CSV table of C-alpha atoms in Angstrom, one decimal:
chain,number,residue,atom,x,y,z
A,1,UNK,CA,46.1,2.0,-39.3
A,2,UNK,CA,42.9,3.0,-41.3
A,3,UNK,CA,43.3,5.9,-43.7
A,4,UNK,CA,41.7,9.1,-42.5
A,5,UNK,CA,38.3,9.8,-44.0
A,6,UNK,CA,37.7,13.0,-46.0
A,7,UNK,CA,35.0,15.1,-44.3
A,8,UNK,CA,32.7,17.1,-46.4
A,9,UNK,CA,30.2,19.9,-45.4
A,10,UNK,CA,27.2,20.3,-47.6
A,11,UNK,CA,24.9,23.2,-47.5
A,12,UNK,CA,21.5,22.8,-45.9
A,13,UNK,CA,18.4,25.0,-45.4
A,14,UNK,CA,17.1,27.3,-42.7
A,15,UNK,CA,14.0,29.2,-41.8
A,16,UNK,CA,13.9,32.9,-42.5
A,17,UNK,CA,15.3,34.8,-39.6
A,18,UNK,CA,13.1,37.4,-37.8
A,19,UNK,CA,13.5,39.7,-34.8
A,20,UNK,CA,12.3,38.5,-31.5
A,21,UNK,CA,8.5,38.9,-31.0
A,22,UNK,CA,8.1,39.3,-34.7
A,23,UNK,CA,6.5,37.1,-37.4
A,24,UNK,CA,8.1,33.9,-36.1
A,25,UNK,CA,7.3,34.7,-32.5
A,26,UNK,CA,4.5,32.1,-32.2
A,27,UNK,CA,6.9,29.1,-32.8
A,28,UNK,CA,9.0,27.5,-30.1
A,29,UNK,CA,12.4,26.0,-30.7
A,30,UNK,CA,11.1,22.6,-31.7
A,31,UNK,CA,8.4,24.0,-34.0
A,32,UNK,CA,11.0,26.1,-35.8
A,33,UNK,CA,13.3,23.1,-36.2
A,34,UNK,CA,10.8,20.5,-37.5
A,35,UNK,CA,10.3,21.9,-41.0
A,36,UNK,CA,14.0,22.3,-41.5
A,37,UNK,CA,14.8,18.8,-40.4
A,38,UNK,CA,11.9,17.4,-42.4
A,39,UNK,CA,13.0,19.3,-45.6
A,40,UNK,CA,16.6,18.1,-45.2
A,41,UNK,CA,15.7,14.4,-44.8
A,42,UNK,CA,13.2,14.7,-47.6
A,43,UNK,CA,16.1,15.4,-49.9
A,44,UNK,CA,17.4,11.9,-49.4
A,45,UNK,CA,14.6,10.2,-51.4
A,46,UNK,CA,13.4,7.9,-48.7
A,47,UNK,CA,16.8,7.5,-47.0
A,48,UNK,CA,17.9,8.7,-43.6
A,49,UNK,CA,21.0,10.2,-42.0
A,50,UNK,CA,23.1,7.9,-39.9
A,51,UNK,CA,22.8,10.2,-36.9
A,52,UNK,CA,21.8,13.8,-36.0
A,53,UNK,CA,23.2,16.6,-33.8
A,54,UNK,CA,21.0,19.6,-32.9
A,55,UNK,CA,21.5,22.4,-30.4
A,56,UNK,CA,19.8,25.3,-28.7
A,57,UNK,CA,21.2,27.8,-26.3
A,58,UNK,CA,18.2,29.1,-24.4
A,59,UNK,CA,17.1,26.4,-21.9
A,60,UNK,CA,13.6,24.9,-21.8
A,61,UNK,CA,12.2,22.6,-19.1
A,62,UNK,CA,9.9,20.8,-21.5
A,63,UNK,CA,12.7,18.9,-23.2
A,64,UNK,CA,16.2,17.6,-22.4
A,65,UNK,CA,17.4,16.3,-25.8
A,66,UNK,CA,16.0,18.7,-28.4
A,67,UNK,CA,17.8,16.7,-31.2
A,68,UNK,CA,15.7,13.7,-30.4
A,69,UNK,CA,12.5,15.7,-30.0
A,70,UNK,CA,12.9,17.4,-33.4
A,71,UNK,CA,13.4,14.1,-35.2
A,72,UNK,CA,10.4,12.5,-33.5
A,73,UNK,CA,8.1,15.5,-34.3
A,74,UNK,CA,9.4,15.6,-37.9
A,75,UNK,CA,8.4,12.0,-38.4
A,76,UNK,CA,12.0,11.0,-39.2
A,77,UNK,CA,12.9,7.3,-38.7
A,78,UNK,CA,13.0,6.7,-34.9
A,79,UNK,CA,16.1,4.4,-35.3
A,80,UNK,CA,18.3,7.5,-36.2
A,81,UNK,CA,20.4,8.3,-33.1
A,82,UNK,CA,20.3,12.0,-32.1
A,83,UNK,CA,22.1,14.0,-29.4
A,84,UNK,CA,22.1,17.7,-28.4
A,85,UNK,CA,25.0,20.1,-28.1
A,86,UNK,CA,25.5,23.6,-26.9
A,87,UNK,CA,28.4,26.1,-27.0
A,88,UNK,CA,26.6,29.5,-27.0
A,89,UNK,CA,26.8,31.2,-30.4
A,90,UNK,CA,29.1,28.4,-31.7
A,91,UNK,CA,26.6,25.7,-31.0
A,92,UNK,CA,25.8,24.3,-34.4
A,93,UNK,CA,29.3,24.8,-35.7
A,94,UNK,CA,30.6,22.7,-32.7
A,95,UNK,CA,27.9,20.2,-33.6
A,96,UNK,CA,29.4,20.0,-37.1
A,97,UNK,CA,32.9,19.4,-35.5
A,98,UNK,CA,31.5,16.7,-33.3
A,99,UNK,CA,29.8,15.1,-36.2
A,100,UNK,CA,33.0,15.2,-38.3
A,101,UNK,CA,34.8,13.3,-35.5
A,102,UNK,CA,32.2,10.5,-35.7
A,103,UNK,CA,32.1,10.1,-39.5
A,104,UNK,CA,34.2,7.0,-40.1
A,105,UNK,CA,33.4,6.0,-43.7
A,106,UNK,CA,31.9,2.8,-42.5
A,107,UNK,CA,29.0,2.8,-40.1
A,108,UNK,CA,28.6,6.6,-40.0
A,109,UNK,CA,28.7,8.5,-43.3
A,110,UNK,CA,26.0,11.2,-43.1
A,111,UNK,CA,25.0,13.4,-40.2
A,112,UNK,CA,22.2,15.9,-40.0
A,113,UNK,CA,23.5,18.9,-37.9
A,114,UNK,CA,21.5,21.9,-36.9
A,115,UNK,CA,20.5,24.4,-34.3
A,116,UNK,CA,17.8,26.8,-33.3
A,117,UNK,CA,16.7,29.4,-30.9
A,118,UNK,CA,13.3,31.0,-30.2
A,119,UNK,CA,14.1,34.2,-28.3
A,120,UNK,CA,10.3,34.9,-28.4
A,121,UNK,CA,9.4,31.8,-26.5
A,122,UNK,CA,11.7,31.9,-23.4
A,123,UNK,CA,10.4,29.9,-20.5
A,124,UNK,CA,10.3,31.5,-17.1
A,125,UNK,CA,11.2,29.3,-14.2
A,126,UNK,CA,11.0,29.5,-10.4
A,127,UNK,CA,14.0,30.7,-8.4
A,128,UNK,CA,16.2,27.9,-6.9
A,129,UNK,CA,15.1,28.5,-3.3
A,130,UNK,CA,11.4,28.4,-4.3
A,131,UNK,CA,12.0,25.3,-6.4
A,132,UNK,CA,13.7,23.6,-3.5
A,133,UNK,CA,10.9,24.5,-1.1
A,134,UNK,CA,8.2,23.4,-3.6
A,135,UNK,CA,9.9,20.0,-4.1
A,136,UNK,CA,10.1,19.4,-0.3
A,137,UNK,CA,6.5,20.6,0.1
A,138,UNK,CA,5.3,18.0,-2.5
A,139,UNK,CA,7.3,15.3,-0.7
A,140,UNK,CA,5.5,15.9,2.6
A,141,UNK,CA,3.3,12.9,3.3
A,142,UNK,CA,0.6,14.4,5.5
A,143,UNK,CA,-1.4,17.6,5.8
A,144,UNK,CA,0.4,18.4,9.1
A,145,UNK,CA,3.8,18.1,7.5
A,146,UNK,CA,2.7,20.3,4.6
A,147,UNK,CA,1.4,22.9,7.1
A,148,UNK,CA,4.6,22.8,9.1
A,149,UNK,CA,6.6,23.2,5.9
A,150,UNK,CA,4.7,26.4,5.1
A,151,UNK,CA,6.6,28.2,7.8
A,152,UNK,CA,9.9,27.5,5.9
A,153,UNK,CA,8.7,29.7,3.0
A,154,UNK,CA,10.1,33.2,3.1
A,155,UNK,CA,8.9,36.1,1.0
A,156,UNK,CA,12.4,36.7,-0.2
A,157,UNK,CA,12.4,33.3,-1.8
A,158,UNK,CA,9.3,33.9,-3.9
A,159,UNK,CA,10.9,35.0,-7.2
A,160,UNK,CA,11.0,33.9,-10.8
A,161,UNK,CA,14.1,33.0,-12.9
A,162,UNK,CA,14.1,34.7,-16.3
A,163,UNK,CA,17.0,33.6,-18.5
A,164,UNK,CA,19.2,36.6,-19.3
A,165,UNK,CA,21.5,37.4,-22.2
A,166,UNK,CA,24.4,37.9,-19.8
A,167,UNK,CA,27.5,36.1,-18.7
A,168,UNK,CA,27.0,34.2,-15.4
A,169,UNK,CA,30.5,34.9,-14.1
A,170,UNK,CA,30.5,38.7,-14.7
A,171,UNK,CA,26.8,39.4,-14.7
A,172,UNK,CA,27.4,41.6,-17.8
A,173,UNK,CA,25.8,41.2,-21.2
A,174,UNK,CA,27.8,40.4,-24.3
A,175,UNK,CA,27.1,44.0,-25.4
A,176,UNK,CA,28.5,45.5,-22.2
A,177,UNK,CA,31.6,43.3,-22.6
A,178,UNK,CA,32.0,44.3,-26.2
A,179,UNK,CA,31.8,48.0,-25.3
A,180,UNK,CA,34.8,47.5,-23.0
A,181,UNK,CA,36.8,45.6,-25.6
A,182,UNK,CA,35.9,48.2,-28.3
A,183,UNK,CA,37.3,51.0,-26.1
A,184,UNK,CA,40.4,49.0,-25.4
A,185,UNK,CA,41.0,48.5,-29.1
A,186,UNK,CA,39.9,52.1,-29.9
A,187,UNK,CA,37.1,51.0,-32.3
A,188,UNK,CA,35.0,54.0,-33.1
A,189,UNK,CA,31.3,54.4,-33.9
A,190,UNK,CA,31.9,55.3,-37.5
A,191,UNK,CA,33.8,52.1,-38.3
A,192,UNK,CA,31.1,50.0,-36.6
A,193,UNK,CA,28.4,51.7,-38.6
A,194,UNK,CA,30.3,51.1,-41.8
A,195,UNK,CA,30.5,47.4,-41.1
A,196,UNK,CA,26.8,47.2,-40.3
A,197,UNK,CA,25.8,49.1,-43.4
A,198,UNK,CA,27.9,46.8,-45.6
A,199,UNK,CA,26.3,43.8,-44.0
A,200,UNK,CA,22.9,45.1,-44.8
A,201,UNK,CA,23.9,46.0,-48.4
A,202,UNK,CA,25.5,42.6,-49.0
A,203,UNK,CA,22.5,40.6,-47.6
A,204,UNK,CA,19.9,42.6,-49.5
A,205,UNK,CA,21.9,42.2,-52.7
A,206,UNK,CA,22.3,38.5,-52.1
A,207,UNK,CA,18.5,38.1,-51.6
A,208,UNK,CA,17.8,40.1,-54.8
A,209,UNK,CA,20.0,38.0,-57.0
A,210,UNK,CA,18.5,34.8,-55.6
A,211,UNK,CA,21.5,33.6,-53.6
A,212,UNK,CA,19.3,32.5,-50.7
A,213,UNK,CA,16.5,31.0,-52.7
A,214,UNK,CA,17.7,27.4,-52.1
A,215,UNK,CA,19.1,28.1,-48.6
A,216,UNK,CA,15.9,29.4,-47.0
A,217,UNK,CA,12.5,27.6,-46.8
A,218,UNK,CA,9.2,29.4,-45.9
A,219,UNK,CA,8.0,29.3,-42.3
A,220,UNK,CA,4.3,30.0,-42.3
A,221,UNK,CA,3.8,33.1,-44.2
A,222,UNK,CA,7.4,34.3,-43.8
A,223,UNK,CA,9.4,33.6,-46.9
A,224,UNK,CA,12.6,35.6,-46.4
A,225,UNK,CA,14.7,37.3,-43.7
A,226,UNK,CA,12.9,40.2,-42.3
A,227,UNK,CA,15.8,42.0,-40.7
A,228,UNK,CA,18.0,43.2,-43.6
A,229,UNK,CA,17.2,46.8,-44.5
A,230,UNK,CA,17.5,48.1,-48.0
A,231,UNK,CA,16.8,51.7,-46.9
A,232,UNK,CA,19.4,52.0,-44.1
A,233,UNK,CA,22.3,54.5,-44.4
A,234,UNK,CA,25.2,55.8,-42.4
A,235,UNK,CA,23.0,58.8,-41.6
A,236,UNK,CA,20.2,56.7,-40.2
A,237,UNK,CA,22.7,54.4,-38.3
A,238,UNK,CA,24.4,57.5,-36.8
A,239,UNK,CA,21.2,58.8,-35.3
A,240,UNK,CA,20.7,55.6,-33.1
A,241,UNK,CA,21.5,56.0,-29.4
A,242,UNK,CA,23.9,53.7,-27.6
A,243,UNK,CA,22.4,50.4,-26.4
A,244,UNK,CA,24.8,49.2,-23.7
A,245,UNK,CA,26.8,52.2,-22.4
A,246,UNK,CA,24.2,55.0,-22.0
A,247,UNK,CA,25.9,57.0,-19.3
A,248,UNK,CA,29.5,57.6,-20.1
A,249,UNK,CA,28.9,59.5,-23.3
A,250,UNK,CA,31.3,57.2,-25.0
A,251,UNK,CA,29.0,54.3,-25.9
A,252,UNK,CA,29.3,53.2,-29.5
A,253,UNK,CA,27.3,49.9,-29.8
A,254,UNK,CA,23.7,50.5,-31.0
A,255,UNK,CA,20.8,48.6,-32.2
A,256,UNK,CA,22.0,49.3,-35.7
A,257,UNK,CA,25.5,47.9,-35.4
A,258,UNK,CA,24.7,44.9,-33.2
A,259,UNK,CA,23.0,41.7,-34.1
A,260,UNK,CA,19.4,41.7,-33.0
A,261,UNK,CA,17.7,39.1,-30.8
A,262,UNK,CA,16.4,36.6,-33.4
A,263,UNK,CA,14.2,33.6,-34.0
A,264,UNK,CA,15.2,30.9,-36.5
A,265,UNK,CA,16.5,27.4,-37.2
A,266,UNK,CA,19.2,26.1,-39.6
A,267,UNK,CA,20.8,22.8,-40.7
A,268,UNK,CA,23.7,21.5,-42.7
A,269,UNK,CA,25.1,18.1,-43.7
A,270,UNK,CA,28.4,16.5,-42.5
A,271,UNK,CA,29.4,13.6,-44.7
A,272,UNK,CA,32.1,11.2,-46.0
A,273,UNK,CA,32.3,10.7,-49.7
A,274,UNK,CA,29.9,7.8,-49.3
A,275,UNK,CA,27.5,10.0,-47.4
A,276,UNK,CA,27.6,12.7,-50.2
A,277,UNK,CA,26.4,10.0,-52.6
A,278,UNK,CA,23.0,10.1,-50.8
A,279,UNK,CA,22.5,13.8,-51.4
A,280,UNK,CA,21.2,15.4,-54.6
A,281,UNK,CA,24.1,15.8,-57.0
A,282,UNK,CA,23.6,19.6,-57.1
A,283,UNK,CA,24.1,20.1,-53.4
A,284,UNK,CA,27.0,22.5,-52.8
A,285,UNK,CA,29.8,20.7,-50.8
A,286,UNK,CA,33.3,21.5,-49.7
A,287,UNK,CA,36.0,19.8,-47.7
A,288,UNK,CA,36.5,20.4,-44.0
A,289,UNK,CA,40.3,20.7,-43.8
A,290,UNK,CA,40.7,21.5,-40.1
A,291,UNK,CA,39.2,23.3,-37.2
A,292,UNK,CA,40.3,25.2,-34.1
A,293,UNK,CA,38.4,25.9,-30.9
A,294,UNK,CA,39.7,28.9,-29.0
A,295,UNK,CA,39.3,29.7,-25.3
A,296,UNK,CA,40.6,32.7,-23.4
A,297,UNK,CA,40.4,34.0,-19.9
A,298,UNK,CA,37.7,36.6,-20.4
A,299,UNK,CA,38.6,38.2,-17.1
A,300,UNK,CA,41.8,39.3,-18.9
A,301,UNK,CA,41.0,39.2,-22.6
A,302,UNK,CA,37.7,40.4,-24.2
A,303,UNK,CA,34.7,38.1,-23.8
A,304,UNK,CA,34.5,37.7,-27.6
A,305,UNK,CA,38.2,37.7,-28.5
A,306,UNK,CA,38.8,33.9,-28.8
A,307,UNK,CA,38.6,33.8,-32.6
A,308,UNK,CA,41.5,36.3,-32.8
A,309,UNK,CA,43.6,33.7,-31.1
A,310,UNK,CA,42.2,30.7,-33.0
A,311,UNK,CA,42.5,32.0,-36.5
A,312,UNK,CA,46.3,32.6,-36.6
A,313,UNK,CA,46.9,29.3,-34.9
A,314,UNK,CA,44.9,27.5,-37.5
A,315,UNK,CA,46.5,29.3,-40.4
A,316,UNK,CA,50.0,28.8,-39.0
A,317,UNK,CA,49.4,25.0,-38.8
A,318,UNK,CA,48.8,25.0,-42.5
A,319,UNK,CA,51.4,27.6,-43.4
A,320,UNK,CA,48.8,30.0,-44.8
A,321,UNK,CA,48.6,33.7,-45.0
A,322,UNK,CA,45.5,35.9,-45.0
A,323,UNK,CA,45.5,36.3,-48.7
A,324,UNK,CA,45.6,32.5,-49.2
A,325,UNK,CA,42.0,32.6,-47.9
A,326,UNK,CA,39.5,33.5,-50.7
A,327,UNK,CA,36.4,33.8,-48.5
A,328,UNK,CA,36.2,35.1,-44.9
A,329,UNK,CA,32.9,34.5,-43.0
A,330,UNK,CA,33.2,36.1,-39.6
A,331,UNK,CA,30.1,36.1,-37.4
A,332,UNK,CA,29.0,39.6,-36.6
A,333,UNK,CA,27.7,39.4,-33.1
A,334,UNK,CA,28.6,43.1,-33.1
A,335,UNK,CA,30.2,45.2,-35.8
A,336,UNK,CA,32.7,46.3,-33.1
A,337,UNK,CA,33.7,42.7,-32.4
A,338,UNK,CA,34.5,42.2,-36.1
A,339,UNK,CA,36.5,45.4,-36.1
A,340,UNK,CA,38.6,44.4,-33.1
A,341,UNK,CA,39.2,40.9,-34.4
A,342,UNK,CA,40.5,42.3,-37.7
A,343,UNK,CA,42.7,44.9,-35.8
A,344,UNK,CA,44.1,42.1,-33.6
A,345,UNK,CA,44.8,39.9,-36.6
A,346,UNK,CA,47.0,42.6,-38.1
A,347,UNK,CA,48.7,43.6,-34.9
A,348,UNK,CA,52.2,41.9,-34.8
A,349,UNK,CA,52.5,42.5,-31.0
A,350,UNK,CA,49.2,40.8,-30.3
A,351,UNK,CA,50.1,37.8,-32.6
A,352,UNK,CA,53.5,37.4,-31.0
A,353,UNK,CA,52.8,38.1,-27.3
A,354,UNK,CA,49.2,37.1,-26.8
A,355,UNK,CA,48.2,34.6,-29.5
A,356,UNK,CA,51.7,33.2,-29.4
A,357,UNK,CA,52.0,33.0,-33.2
A,358,UNK,CA,55.0,35.1,-34.1
A,359,UNK,CA,54.3,35.3,-37.8
A,360,UNK,CA,53.5,37.9,-40.4
A,361,UNK,CA,50.3,36.8,-42.2
A,362,UNK,CA,50.2,39.8,-44.5
A,363,UNK,CA,47.4,42.3,-45.1
A,364,UNK,CA,43.8,41.3,-44.4
A,365,UNK,CA,41.7,41.2,-47.6
A,366,UNK,CA,38.6,43.2,-46.3
A,367,UNK,CA,36.9,42.8,-49.7
A,368,UNK,CA,36.5,39.1,-49.1
A,369,UNK,CA,34.7,39.5,-45.8
A,370,UNK,CA,31.0,38.4,-45.5
A,371,UNK,CA,30.1,39.0,-49.2
A,372,UNK,CA,26.5,37.8,-48.8
A,373,UNK,CA,25.9,39.5,-45.4
A,374,UNK,CA,26.4,38.7,-41.8
A,375,UNK,CA,24.6,38.4,-38.5
A,376,UNK,CA,24.2,42.2,-38.0
A,377,UNK,CA,21.9,42.3,-40.9
A,378,UNK,CA,20.6,38.7,-41.2
A,379,UNK,CA,20.1,38.0,-37.5
A,380,UNK,CA,21.5,35.8,-34.8
A,381,UNK,CA,19.4,32.9,-33.4
A,382,UNK,CA,22.2,31.7,-31.2
A,383,UNK,CA,21.9,27.9,-31.8
A,384,UNK,CA,21.3,28.3,-35.5
A,385,UNK,CA,24.0,30.8,-36.5
A,386,UNK,CA,26.8,28.2,-37.0
A,387,UNK,CA,24.7,26.2,-39.5
A,388,UNK,CA,23.6,29.4,-41.2
A,389,UNK,CA,27.1,30.7,-41.7
A,390,UNK,CA,28.5,27.3,-42.8
A,391,UNK,CA,25.8,26.8,-45.4
A,392,UNK,CA,26.4,30.3,-46.8
A,393,UNK,CA,30.2,29.7,-46.9
A,394,UNK,CA,29.8,26.3,-48.5
A,395,UNK,CA,27.6,27.7,-51.3
A,396,UNK,CA,29.9,30.7,-51.9
A,397,UNK,CA,33.1,28.7,-51.9
A,398,UNK,CA,31.8,25.8,-54.0
A,399,UNK,CA,30.8,28.3,-56.7
A,400,UNK,CA,34.3,29.9,-56.9
A,401,UNK,CA,36.5,28.9,-59.9
A,402,UNK,CA,39.5,26.8,-59.1
A,403,UNK,CA,42.9,28.4,-59.0
A,404,UNK,CA,46.1,27.0,-60.6
A,405,UNK,CA,47.0,25.7,-57.1
A,406,UNK,CA,43.7,23.9,-56.7
A,407,UNK,CA,40.5,24.6,-54.8
A,408,UNK,CA,40.0,27.9,-53.1
A,409,UNK,CA,39.7,28.2,-49.3
A,410,UNK,CA,37.5,29.8,-46.7
A,411,UNK,CA,37.7,30.6,-43.0
A,412,UNK,CA,34.5,30.5,-41.0
A,413,UNK,CA,34.7,32.1,-37.5
A,414,UNK,CA,32.3,32.4,-34.7
A,415,UNK,CA,32.8,34.0,-31.3
A,416,UNK,CA,30.9,32.7,-28.3
A,417,UNK,CA,30.1,33.7,-24.8
A,418,UNK,CA,32.4,32.6,-22.0
A,419,UNK,CA,35.5,33.7,-23.9
A,420,UNK,CA,35.3,30.9,-26.5
A,421,UNK,CA,35.0,30.6,-30.2
A,422,UNK,CA,35.3,28.2,-33.1
A,423,UNK,CA,37.0,28.4,-36.5
A,424,UNK,CA,36.8,26.2,-39.6
A,425,UNK,CA,39.2,25.9,-42.6
A,426,UNK,CA,37.3,24.8,-45.7
A,427,UNK,CA,38.5,24.0,-49.2
A,428,UNK,CA,36.6,23.6,-52.4
A,429,UNK,CA,36.9,20.0,-53.7
């Protein structure tokens, strides 16, 4: 049997993140991705990755394999294989997991992995009935057949399809689902605003001390994230009205404690030890120890609850407690979602009866959570968030001093639509 190959994640770059219809609104998903991919491959001094994985969540009829289109437009060697992936907000993290499974230490040693979404450039399509009619109309071979076919067109079928940020099964948005789960877990408005405020403070401080300088490349005239607010406060956050439950008088999710619709692209490297040798020696890198993909029945559990099931299962597999993890990067789709994840992780009944992990993991170290900011402040272009969070975590973890027991560890967690989520366990080498 061949020996397993150590898998490394090395930090990459991303565009600045900006709110929908903001300073990046003129760029589509491919245009946002190209400079990121070009910059990443330019670091290889004339070399090339062995393959590429790229993903986007919002559909577009003008391309079917965005990974290939990005590489071609970026002028990257056309012999590099590329495939696309999608898993809602976990898209580029799942791309990293897929790439890790393909790295073999022989033919495949270095993968370019990334993701993107342009929420400003959403393509509107025809409704399915109108699309079906139009296709049959075009297939008609004579004018008479076309005229006869006109009688099959009904006014009720003439409608456009506009992609919505909602779950297909339930018809509700992620925010509406999160409001329900927040009420079930008794997560109040004040706690959510505290999490959001800390996210803004941490991201602003990280920008000011130069943490993001080598993680973010300019996009046009935009040189840094435009969403983090230095001037926000609990008082300002408290004045914002509910965004998803506006009628019950109990809505707690607002524009201030929810991640905004965002444009942006991001990438990372997935490599074997041989692959790392192609990167600049100062590129932060850490080992990918293990991963877990969670999936729950969101008709029973909360839509975004899967990481609360996946994290304890992953830790139990390695006999780790919460305080054995020195860095926690938890995606902030909503501050409420972070709060109910943490509450569930510390609920022994939940762990035993629902996650099926009857263990005591100890107290959760809140001070180790998202130290350089999270999605509530930085933004959330769905397909790019995984690569953004991983790059941040890799740089943070790689800079931590080694302990007497060895390299320090990180958990990176992302919730996703459809009751799914992904979690990585990383360790400094």
